[in-house]
Coordinates of C-alpha atoms in Angstrom, one line a residue:
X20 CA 22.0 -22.6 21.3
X21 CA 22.7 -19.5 19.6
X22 CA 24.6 -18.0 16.8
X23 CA 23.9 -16.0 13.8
X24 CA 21.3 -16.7 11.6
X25 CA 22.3 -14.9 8.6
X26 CA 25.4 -16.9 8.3
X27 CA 25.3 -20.9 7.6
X28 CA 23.4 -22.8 5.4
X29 CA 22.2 -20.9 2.2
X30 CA 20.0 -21.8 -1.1
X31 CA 17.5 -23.6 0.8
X32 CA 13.9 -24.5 -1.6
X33 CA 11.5 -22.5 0.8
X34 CA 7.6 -22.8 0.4
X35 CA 6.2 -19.2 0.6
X36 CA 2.0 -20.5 1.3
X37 CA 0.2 -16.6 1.1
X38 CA 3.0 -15.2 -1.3
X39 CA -0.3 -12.7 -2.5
X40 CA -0.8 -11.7 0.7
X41 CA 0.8 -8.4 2.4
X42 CA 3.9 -10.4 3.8
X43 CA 4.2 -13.3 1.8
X44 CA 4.5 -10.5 -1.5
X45 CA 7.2 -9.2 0.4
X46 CA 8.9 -11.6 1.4
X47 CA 9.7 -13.8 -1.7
X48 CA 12.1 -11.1 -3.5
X49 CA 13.6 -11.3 0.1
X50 CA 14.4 -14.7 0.2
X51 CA 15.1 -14.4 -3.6
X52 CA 18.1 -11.6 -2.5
X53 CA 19.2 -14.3 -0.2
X54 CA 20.0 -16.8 -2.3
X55 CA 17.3 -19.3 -1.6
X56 CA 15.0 -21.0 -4.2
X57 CA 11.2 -20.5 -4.0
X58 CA 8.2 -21.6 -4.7
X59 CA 5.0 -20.1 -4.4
X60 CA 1.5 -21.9 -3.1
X61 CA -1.5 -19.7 -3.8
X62 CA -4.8 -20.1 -4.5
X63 CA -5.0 -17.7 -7.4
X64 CA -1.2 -18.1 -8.9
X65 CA -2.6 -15.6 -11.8
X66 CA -2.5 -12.8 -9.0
X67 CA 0.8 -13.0 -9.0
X68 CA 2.2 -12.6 -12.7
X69 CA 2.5 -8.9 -12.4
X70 CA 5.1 -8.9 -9.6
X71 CA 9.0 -8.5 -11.1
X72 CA 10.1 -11.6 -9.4
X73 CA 7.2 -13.8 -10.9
X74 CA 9.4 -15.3 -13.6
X75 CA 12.0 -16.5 -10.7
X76 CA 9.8 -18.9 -8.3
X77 CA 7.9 -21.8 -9.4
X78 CA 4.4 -21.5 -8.4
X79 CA 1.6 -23.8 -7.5
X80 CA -2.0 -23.7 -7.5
X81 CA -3.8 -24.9 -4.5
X82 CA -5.6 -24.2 -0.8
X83 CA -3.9 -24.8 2.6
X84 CA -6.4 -26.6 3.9
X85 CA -6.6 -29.0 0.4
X86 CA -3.8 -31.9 2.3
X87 CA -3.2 -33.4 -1.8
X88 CA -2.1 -29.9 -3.2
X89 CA 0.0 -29.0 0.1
X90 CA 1.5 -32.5 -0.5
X91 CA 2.8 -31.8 -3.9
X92 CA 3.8 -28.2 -2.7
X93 CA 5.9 -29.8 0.2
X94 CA 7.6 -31.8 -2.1
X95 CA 11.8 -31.1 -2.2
X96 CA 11.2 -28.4 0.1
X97 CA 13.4 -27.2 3.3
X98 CA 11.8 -24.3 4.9
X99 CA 8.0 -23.9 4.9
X100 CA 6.7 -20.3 5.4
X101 CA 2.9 -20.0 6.4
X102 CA 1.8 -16.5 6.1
X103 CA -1.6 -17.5 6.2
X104 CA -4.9 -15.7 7.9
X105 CA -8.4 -16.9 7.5
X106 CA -9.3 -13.3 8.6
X107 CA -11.8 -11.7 6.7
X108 CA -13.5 -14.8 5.5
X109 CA -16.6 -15.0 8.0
X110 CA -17.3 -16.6 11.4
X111 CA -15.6 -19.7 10.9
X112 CA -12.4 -18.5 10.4
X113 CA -11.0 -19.7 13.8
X114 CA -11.6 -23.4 12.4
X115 CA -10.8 -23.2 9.2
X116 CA -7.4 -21.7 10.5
X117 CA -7.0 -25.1 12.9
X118 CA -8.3 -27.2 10.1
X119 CA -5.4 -25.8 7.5
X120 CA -2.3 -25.8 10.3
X121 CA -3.4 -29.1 11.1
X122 CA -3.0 -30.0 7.1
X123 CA 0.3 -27.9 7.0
X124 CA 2.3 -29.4 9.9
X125 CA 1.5 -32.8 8.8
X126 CA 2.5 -32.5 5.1
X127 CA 5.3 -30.8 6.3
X128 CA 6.5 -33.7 8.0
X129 CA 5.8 -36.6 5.6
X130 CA 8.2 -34.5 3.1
X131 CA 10.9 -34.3 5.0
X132 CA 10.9 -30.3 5.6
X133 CA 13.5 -29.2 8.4
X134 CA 12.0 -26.3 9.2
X135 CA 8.6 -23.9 9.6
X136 CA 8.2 -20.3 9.9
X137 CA 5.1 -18.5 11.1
X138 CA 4.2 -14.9 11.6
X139 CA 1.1 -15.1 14.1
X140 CA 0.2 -11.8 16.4
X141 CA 1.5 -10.6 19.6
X142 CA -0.4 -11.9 22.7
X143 CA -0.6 -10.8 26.3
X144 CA 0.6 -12.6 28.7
X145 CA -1.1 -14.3 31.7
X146 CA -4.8 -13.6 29.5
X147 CA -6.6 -17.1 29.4
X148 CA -7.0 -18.0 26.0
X149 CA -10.6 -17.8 26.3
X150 CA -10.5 -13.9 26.8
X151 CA -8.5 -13.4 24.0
X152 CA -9.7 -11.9 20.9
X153 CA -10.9 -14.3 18.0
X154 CA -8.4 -13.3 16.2
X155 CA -5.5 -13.0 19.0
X156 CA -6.7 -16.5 19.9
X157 CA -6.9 -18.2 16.8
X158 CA -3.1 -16.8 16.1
X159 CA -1.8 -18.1 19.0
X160 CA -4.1 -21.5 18.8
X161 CA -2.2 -21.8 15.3
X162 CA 1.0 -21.3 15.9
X163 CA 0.9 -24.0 19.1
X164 CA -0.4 -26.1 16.2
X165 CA 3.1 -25.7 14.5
X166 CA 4.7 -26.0 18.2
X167 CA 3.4 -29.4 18.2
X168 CA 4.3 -30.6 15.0
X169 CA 7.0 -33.0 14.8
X170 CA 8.8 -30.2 12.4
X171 CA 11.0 -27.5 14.6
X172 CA 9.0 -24.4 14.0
X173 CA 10.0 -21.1 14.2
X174 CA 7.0 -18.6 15.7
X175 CA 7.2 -14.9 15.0
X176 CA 4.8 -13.1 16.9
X177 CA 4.1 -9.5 16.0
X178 CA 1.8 -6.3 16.8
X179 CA 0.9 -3.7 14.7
X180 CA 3.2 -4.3 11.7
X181 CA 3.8 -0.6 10.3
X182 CA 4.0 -0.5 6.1
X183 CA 1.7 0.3 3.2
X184 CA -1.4 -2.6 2.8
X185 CA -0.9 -4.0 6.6
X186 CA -4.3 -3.6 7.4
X187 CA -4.2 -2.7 10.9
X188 CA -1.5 0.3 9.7
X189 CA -4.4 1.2 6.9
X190 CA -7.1 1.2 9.6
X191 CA -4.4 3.8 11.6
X192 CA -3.9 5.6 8.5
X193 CA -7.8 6.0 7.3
X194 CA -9.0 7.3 11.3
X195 CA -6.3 9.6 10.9
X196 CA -6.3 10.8 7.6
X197 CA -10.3 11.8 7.6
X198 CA -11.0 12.5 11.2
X199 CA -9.4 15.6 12.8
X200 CA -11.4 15.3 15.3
X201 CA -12.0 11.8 17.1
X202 CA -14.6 10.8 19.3
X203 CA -12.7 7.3 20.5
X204 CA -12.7 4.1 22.3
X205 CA -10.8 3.9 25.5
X206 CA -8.4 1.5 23.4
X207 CA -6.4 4.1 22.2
X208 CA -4.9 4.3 25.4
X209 CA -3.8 0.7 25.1
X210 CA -0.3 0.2 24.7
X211 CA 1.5 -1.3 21.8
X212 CA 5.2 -2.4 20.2
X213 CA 4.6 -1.5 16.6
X214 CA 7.3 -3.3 14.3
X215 CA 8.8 -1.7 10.7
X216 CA 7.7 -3.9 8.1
X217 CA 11.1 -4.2 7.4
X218 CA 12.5 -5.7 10.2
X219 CA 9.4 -8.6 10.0
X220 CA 11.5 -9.7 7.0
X221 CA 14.7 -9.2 8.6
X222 CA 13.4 -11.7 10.9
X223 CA 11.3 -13.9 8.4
X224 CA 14.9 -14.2 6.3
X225 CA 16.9 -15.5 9.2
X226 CA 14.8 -17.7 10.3
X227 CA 15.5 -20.5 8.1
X228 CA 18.7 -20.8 8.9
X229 CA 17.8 -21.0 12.8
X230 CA 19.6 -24.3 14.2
X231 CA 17.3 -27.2 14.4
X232 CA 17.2 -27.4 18.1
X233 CA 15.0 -24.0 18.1
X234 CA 11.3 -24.3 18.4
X235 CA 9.8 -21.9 19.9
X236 CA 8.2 -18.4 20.0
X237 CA 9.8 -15.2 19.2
X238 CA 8.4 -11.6 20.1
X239 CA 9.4 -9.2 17.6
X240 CA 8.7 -5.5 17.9
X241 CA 10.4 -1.8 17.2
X242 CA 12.0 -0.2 20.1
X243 CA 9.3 2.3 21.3
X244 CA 6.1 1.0 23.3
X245 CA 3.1 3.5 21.9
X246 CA -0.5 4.0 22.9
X247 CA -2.4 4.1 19.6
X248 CA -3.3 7.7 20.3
X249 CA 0.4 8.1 20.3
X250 CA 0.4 6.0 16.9
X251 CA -2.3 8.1 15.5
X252 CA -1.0 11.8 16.6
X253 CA 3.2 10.8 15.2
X254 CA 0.9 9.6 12.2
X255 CA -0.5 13.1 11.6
X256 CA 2.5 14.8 12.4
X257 CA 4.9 12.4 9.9
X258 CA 2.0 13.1 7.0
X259 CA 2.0 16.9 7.7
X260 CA -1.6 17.1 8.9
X261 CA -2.8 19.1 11.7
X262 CA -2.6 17.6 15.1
X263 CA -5.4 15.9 15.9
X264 CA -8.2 16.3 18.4
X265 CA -8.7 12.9 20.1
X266 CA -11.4 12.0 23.0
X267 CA -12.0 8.4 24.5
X268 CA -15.0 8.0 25.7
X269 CA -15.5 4.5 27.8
X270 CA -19.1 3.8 25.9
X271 CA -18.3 2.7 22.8
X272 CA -17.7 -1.3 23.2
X273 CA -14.9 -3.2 20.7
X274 CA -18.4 -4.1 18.9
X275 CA -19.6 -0.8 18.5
X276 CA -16.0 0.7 17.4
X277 CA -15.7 -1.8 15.1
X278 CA -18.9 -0.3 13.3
X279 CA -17.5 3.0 13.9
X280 CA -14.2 1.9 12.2
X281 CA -16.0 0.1 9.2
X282 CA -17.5 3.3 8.3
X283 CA -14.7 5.8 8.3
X284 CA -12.1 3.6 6.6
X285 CA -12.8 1.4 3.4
X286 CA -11.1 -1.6 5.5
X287 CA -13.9 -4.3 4.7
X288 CA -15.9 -4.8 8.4
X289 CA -15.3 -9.0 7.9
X290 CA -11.3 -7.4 8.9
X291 CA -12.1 -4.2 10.8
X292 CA -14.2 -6.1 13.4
X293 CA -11.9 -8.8 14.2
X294 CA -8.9 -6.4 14.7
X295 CA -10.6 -3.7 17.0
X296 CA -11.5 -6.2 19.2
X297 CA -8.2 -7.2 19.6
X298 CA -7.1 -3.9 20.6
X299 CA -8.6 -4.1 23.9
X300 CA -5.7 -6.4 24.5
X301 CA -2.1 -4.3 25.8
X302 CA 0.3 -6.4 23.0
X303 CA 4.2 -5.6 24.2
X304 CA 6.9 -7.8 23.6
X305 CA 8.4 -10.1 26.8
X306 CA 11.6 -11.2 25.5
X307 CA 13.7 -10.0 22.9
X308 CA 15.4 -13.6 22.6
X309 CA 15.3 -13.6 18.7
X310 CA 18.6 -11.4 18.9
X311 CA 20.3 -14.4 20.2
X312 CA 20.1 -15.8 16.4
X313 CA 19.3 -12.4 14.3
X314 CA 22.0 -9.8 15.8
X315 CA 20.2 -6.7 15.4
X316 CA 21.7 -4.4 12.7
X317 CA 23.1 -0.8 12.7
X318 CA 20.0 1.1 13.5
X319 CA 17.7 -1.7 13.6
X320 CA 14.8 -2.4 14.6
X321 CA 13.4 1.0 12.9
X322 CA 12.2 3.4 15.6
X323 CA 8.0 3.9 15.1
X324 CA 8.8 7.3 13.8
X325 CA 11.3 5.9 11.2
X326 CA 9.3 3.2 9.5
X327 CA 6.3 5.1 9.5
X328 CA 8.2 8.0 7.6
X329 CA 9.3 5.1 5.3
X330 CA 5.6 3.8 5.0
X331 CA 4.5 7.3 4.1
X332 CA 7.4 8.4 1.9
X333 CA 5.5 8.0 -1.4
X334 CA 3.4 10.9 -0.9
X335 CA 6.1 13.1 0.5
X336 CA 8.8 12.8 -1.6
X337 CA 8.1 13.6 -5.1
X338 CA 10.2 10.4 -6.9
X339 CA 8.5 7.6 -4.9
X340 CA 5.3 9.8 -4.9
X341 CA 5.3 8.4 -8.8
X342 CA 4.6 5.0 -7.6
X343 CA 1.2 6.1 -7.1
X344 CA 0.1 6.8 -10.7
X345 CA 2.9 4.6 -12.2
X346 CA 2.3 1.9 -10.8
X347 CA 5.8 0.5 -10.5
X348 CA 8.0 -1.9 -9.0
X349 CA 8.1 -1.2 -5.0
X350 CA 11.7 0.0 -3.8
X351 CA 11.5 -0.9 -0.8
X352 CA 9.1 -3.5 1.1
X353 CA 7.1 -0.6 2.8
X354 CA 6.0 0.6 -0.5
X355 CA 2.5 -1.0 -1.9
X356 CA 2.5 -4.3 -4.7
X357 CA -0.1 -4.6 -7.1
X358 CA -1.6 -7.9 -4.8
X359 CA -2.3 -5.2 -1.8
X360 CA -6.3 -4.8 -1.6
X361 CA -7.9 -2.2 -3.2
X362 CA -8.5 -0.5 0.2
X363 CA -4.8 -0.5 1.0
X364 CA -2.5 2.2 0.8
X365 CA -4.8 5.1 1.7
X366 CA -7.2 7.2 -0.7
X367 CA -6.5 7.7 -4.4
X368 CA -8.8 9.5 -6.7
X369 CA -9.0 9.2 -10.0
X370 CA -10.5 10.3 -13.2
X371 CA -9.5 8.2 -16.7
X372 CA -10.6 8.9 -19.9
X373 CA -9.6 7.2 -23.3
X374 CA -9.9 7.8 -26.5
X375 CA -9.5 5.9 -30.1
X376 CA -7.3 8.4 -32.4
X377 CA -8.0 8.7 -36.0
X378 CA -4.4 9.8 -36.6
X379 CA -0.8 8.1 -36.1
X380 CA 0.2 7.7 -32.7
X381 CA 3.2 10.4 -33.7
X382 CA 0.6 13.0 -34.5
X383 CA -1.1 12.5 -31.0
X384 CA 2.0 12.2 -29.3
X385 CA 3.2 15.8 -31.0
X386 CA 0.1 17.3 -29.2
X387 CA 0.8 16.1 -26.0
X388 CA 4.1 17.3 -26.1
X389 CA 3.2 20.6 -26.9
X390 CA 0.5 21.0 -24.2
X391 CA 0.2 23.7 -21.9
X392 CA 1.9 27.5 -22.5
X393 CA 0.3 29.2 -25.7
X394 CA -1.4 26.1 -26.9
X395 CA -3.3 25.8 -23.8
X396 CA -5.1 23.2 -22.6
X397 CA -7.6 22.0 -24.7
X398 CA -10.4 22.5 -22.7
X399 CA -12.7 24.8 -20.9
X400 CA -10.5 27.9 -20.9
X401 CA -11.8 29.8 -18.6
X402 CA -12.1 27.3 -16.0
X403 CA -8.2 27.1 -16.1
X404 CA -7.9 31.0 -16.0
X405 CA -10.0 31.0 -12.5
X406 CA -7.6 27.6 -11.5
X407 CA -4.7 29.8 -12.3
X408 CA -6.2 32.8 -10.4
X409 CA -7.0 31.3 -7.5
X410 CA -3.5 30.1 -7.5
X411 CA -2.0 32.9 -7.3
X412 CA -4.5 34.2 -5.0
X413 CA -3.1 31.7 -2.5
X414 CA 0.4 32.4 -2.9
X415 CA 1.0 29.4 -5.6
X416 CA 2.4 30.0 -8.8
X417 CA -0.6 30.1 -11.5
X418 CA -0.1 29.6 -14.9
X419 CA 2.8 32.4 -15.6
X420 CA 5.2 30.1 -15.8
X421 CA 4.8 28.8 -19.0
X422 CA 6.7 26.5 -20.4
X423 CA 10.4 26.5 -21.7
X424 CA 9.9 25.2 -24.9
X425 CA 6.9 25.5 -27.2
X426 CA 7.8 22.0 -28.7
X427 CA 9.7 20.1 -26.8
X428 CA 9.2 19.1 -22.5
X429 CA 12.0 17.3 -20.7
X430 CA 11.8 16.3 -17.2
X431 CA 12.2 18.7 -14.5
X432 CA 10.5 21.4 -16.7
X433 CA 7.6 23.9 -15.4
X434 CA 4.8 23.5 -17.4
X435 CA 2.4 26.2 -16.1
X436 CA 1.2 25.4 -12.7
X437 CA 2.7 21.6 -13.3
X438 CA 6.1 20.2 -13.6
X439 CA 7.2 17.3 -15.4
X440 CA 7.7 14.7 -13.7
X441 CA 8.3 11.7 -16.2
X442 CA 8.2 11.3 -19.9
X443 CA 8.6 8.1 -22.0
X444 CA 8.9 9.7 -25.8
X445 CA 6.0 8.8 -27.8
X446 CA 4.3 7.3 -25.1
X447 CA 4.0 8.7 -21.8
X448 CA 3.8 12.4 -20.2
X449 CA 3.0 12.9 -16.6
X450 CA 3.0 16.2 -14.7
X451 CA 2.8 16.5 -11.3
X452 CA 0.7 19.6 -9.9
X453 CA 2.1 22.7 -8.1
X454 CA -0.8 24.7 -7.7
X455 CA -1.7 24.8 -4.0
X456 CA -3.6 22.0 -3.3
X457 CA -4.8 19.7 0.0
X458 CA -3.3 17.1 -1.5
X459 CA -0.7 15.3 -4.3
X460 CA -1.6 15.2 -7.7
X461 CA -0.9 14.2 -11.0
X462 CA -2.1 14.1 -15.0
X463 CA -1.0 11.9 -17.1
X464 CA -0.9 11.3 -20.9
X465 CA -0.3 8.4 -23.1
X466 CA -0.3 7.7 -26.5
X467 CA -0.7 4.1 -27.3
X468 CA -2.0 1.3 -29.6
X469 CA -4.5 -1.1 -29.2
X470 CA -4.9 -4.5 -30.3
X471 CA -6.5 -3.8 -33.6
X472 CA -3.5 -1.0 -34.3
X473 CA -5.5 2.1 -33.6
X474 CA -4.0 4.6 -31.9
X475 CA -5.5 5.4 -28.4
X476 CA -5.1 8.4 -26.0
X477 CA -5.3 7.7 -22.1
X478 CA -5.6 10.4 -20.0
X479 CA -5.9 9.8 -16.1
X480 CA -5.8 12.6 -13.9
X481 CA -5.0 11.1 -10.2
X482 CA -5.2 13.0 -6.6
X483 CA -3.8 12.2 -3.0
X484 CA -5.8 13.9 -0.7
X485 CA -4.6 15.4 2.4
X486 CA -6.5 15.3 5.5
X487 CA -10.2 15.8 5.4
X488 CA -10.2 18.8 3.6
X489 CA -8.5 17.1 0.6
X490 CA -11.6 14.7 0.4
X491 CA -13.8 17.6 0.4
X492 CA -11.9 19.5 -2.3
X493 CA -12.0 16.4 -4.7
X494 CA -15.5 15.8 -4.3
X495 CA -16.5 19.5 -4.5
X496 CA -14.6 19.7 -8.2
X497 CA -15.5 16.3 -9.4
X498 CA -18.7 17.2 -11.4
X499 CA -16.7 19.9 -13.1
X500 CA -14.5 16.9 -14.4
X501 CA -16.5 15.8 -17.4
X502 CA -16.1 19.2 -18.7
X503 CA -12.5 20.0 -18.0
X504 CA -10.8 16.7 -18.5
X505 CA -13.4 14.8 -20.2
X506 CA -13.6 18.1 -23.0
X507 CA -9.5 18.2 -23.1
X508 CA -9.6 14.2 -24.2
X509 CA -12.1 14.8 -26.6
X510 CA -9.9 18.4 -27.8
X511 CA -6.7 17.0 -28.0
X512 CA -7.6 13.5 -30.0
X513 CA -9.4 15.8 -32.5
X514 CA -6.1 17.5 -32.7
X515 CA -4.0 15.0 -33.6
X516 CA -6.4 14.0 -35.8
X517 CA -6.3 17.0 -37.9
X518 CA -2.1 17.2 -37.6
X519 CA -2.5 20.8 -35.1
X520 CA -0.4 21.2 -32.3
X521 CA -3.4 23.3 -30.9
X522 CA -7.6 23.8 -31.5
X523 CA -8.8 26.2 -34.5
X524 CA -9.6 28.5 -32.2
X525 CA -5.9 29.6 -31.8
X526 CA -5.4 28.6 -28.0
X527 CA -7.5 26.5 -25.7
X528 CA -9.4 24.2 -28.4
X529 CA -13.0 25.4 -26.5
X530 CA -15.7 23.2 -27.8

């Protein structure tokens, strides 16, 4: 039976169980913007009180393999989503996996839900299931799990999923990123269908409005079939890094890459291993039967090149490149969440300093505003004098330009070798650096209150490195940061406090 899925029965109550992982997060606003009702199951609910759609789903503490919370979750419920992986939790994850689909299938039935929804991984065809990966197997072991439950089940199946905090699109991006030279296993010849993260939810959305006859498997993938040495060279070219140097060399066993993984990238090893074993496996889609119910859209599925531009685009366009130091609501589900692991969404220095003021939060926020230009920087002057220097040395623009105002900053204004990039009046300035640089980066200053009423001054100074030589060139400055941004901190909350706009010393505010 076929028709389309995105037409039909709407406002369904859909369970999301692993709305704080990297799908789940994604997908609730999805299912939100579709006009279904949701509610959350998650071990640690808390986690999720910082996402903008927390206040809209009803959430519930509890485990999946716990059958009395899944119970009460289950309860009034149509569409079941598990986006859960035991990966990452220790040898036993293939059973406790089984253990919790068993408890999920069967709740699912004694409430009365019409439908589940799984996203498992992509599996070869004709490989016995006992020379499958761990992971691959345990994936495949639980989605027959859902095959089998009297509940129709719907079964994505997907390879490399390509968006920031998938993990194995941060392992691509972390070999990439710090190794332009690559001494590999022969599995980056493997092929692979990479799949827009996107498009998963396309998928994910429609598939709760699939007929009830349907239960089955679906393979879901982008158009273009990719070795991951193809994957890893578009990567460097998309992030504007020199093409890479790649060799694979037959010694190096999925064991023995899986070290080599766990040391170049922060993915934790308990992940890494798991997933570079699997990538022995060739993963390619066999069907393409889900169109059948999800007609594919104008330009959909994203091309590899597309969504990995679109998983990338915070650090290449300068707007979305805020998210990184703001924080901010994602605009699109490529773009990182605040329950992403720390290791996701590549490498992100930082320096933070604060303060406690002995002045009103106006006085500090007049200093801010009137950093930079004549008043200087409040810190070690010469040490921005050979920053600007070696700017213009390298073609950049130094610290000639100024600023336009010796008061007042509005966005889009140069401000030496920075521009403004956002302000929030009395609160927040952040400038985004134009010097030459491997690398993105930012400074930003806030003048705040804490709970007692003092005022406070945050400064964090935040950098995007680019390429190996980026690494390098943080950690080569770093120890000179205590004395540059730690000294301007210091400078410019003993400058509100005394009501200057700049240091007794007429400029720079040297201590």
């Amino acid at each position: 039976m076929s028709g389309d899925a995105t037409k039909g029965a709407t406002g369904s109550t859909c369970l999301v169980a692993g709305a704080t992982g990297y799908i789940g997060g994604r997908l609730v606003p999805e299912l939100l913007k579709a006009g279904h009702r949701v509610r959350c199951l998650a071990r640690s609910p808390g986690k999720l009180r910082d996402h903008p759609w927390a206040a809209d789903v009803e959430t519930v503490r509890g485990d999946v393999t716990d059958a009395g919370a899944v119970a009460g979750a289950m309860r009034g419920i149509d569409v079941a989503y598990y986006l859960v992986h035991a990966l990452g939790t220790g040898s036993g994850f293939e059973e406790t996996d089984r253990r919790a689909a068993q408890v999920f299938g069967a709740e699912a039935h004694r409430a009365g839900v019409r439908r589940i929804v799984y996203l498992g991984g992509l599996t070869p065809r004709g490989v016995p299931a006992h020379e499958l990966s761990p992971h691959l197997r345990s994936r495949a072991e639980v989605g027959q799990i859902f095959l089998d439950a009297p509940v129709p089940a719907a079964v994505l199946q997907a390879a490399v999923i390509i968006g920031s905090g998938s993990a194995s699109f941060e392992m691509l991006r972390y070999l990439t990123e710090r190794l332009p030279v690559m001494v590999t296993p022969r599995w980056v010849r493997t092929r692979s269908q990479p799949i827009g993260v996107q498009d998963v939810l396309r998928y994910l959305v429609a598939s709760a409005n699939m007929p009830a006859s349907v239960n089955r498997t679906f393979d879901v993938g982008g158009p273009d079939v990719v070795t991951y040495l193809e994957m890893m060279r578009s990567y460097a070219t998309v992030a504007g890094l020199r093409r890479r140097l790649i060799v694979p060399v037959p010694v190096l066993t999925p064991r023995l890459s899986s070290h080599w993984v766990g040391l170049v990238t922060p993915v934790p090893r308990s992940i890494a291993r798991p997933l570079t074993e699997s990538l022995r496996h060739e993963v390619v889609c066999h069907e393409d039967d889900i169109t059948a119910y999800v007609p594919a859209a104008p330009g959909r599925p994203l091309p590899y090149g597309e969504a990995l531009a679109l998983a990338l685009r915070r650090v290449q366009d300068a707007e979305v490149a805020t998210r990184w130091s703001s924080a901010a609501v994602p605009g699109a589900p490529s773009d990182p969440l605040p329950t992403d692991p720390g290791w996701a969404g590549g490498s992100l220095y930082r320096d933070e300093r604060t303060m406690t003021v002995d002045a009103p939060r106006e006085s500090l926020w007049k200093v801010i505003e009137g950093i930079g230009g004549d008043n200087g920087w409040y810190s070690f002057p010469l040490a921005w004098a050979v920053r600007g220097w070696l700017d213009r040395f390298m073609g950049g623009v130094g610290l000639r330009r100024g600023r336009r105002d010796a008061e007042r900053l509005r966005v889009g204004d140069s401000l030496d070798f920075w521009r403004v990039e956002e302000i929030e009046p009395g609160h927040l300035l952040r400038l985004r650096a134009e010097m030459r640089l491997p690398g993105l980066a930012w400074l930003e200053m806030y003048a705040e209150r804490d709970g007692r009423g003092r005022t406070v001054f945050r400064q964090r100074a935040l950098f995007h490195p680019r390429g190996l030589f980026g690494h390098a060139y943080w950690w080569s400055v770093s120890p000179f940061h205590a004395l540059v941004f730690g000294g301007m901190a210091r400078n410019i909350a003993q400058a509100a406090a005394k009501g200057m706009s700049s240091h007794p010393d007429g400029r720079h505010g040297v201590r």
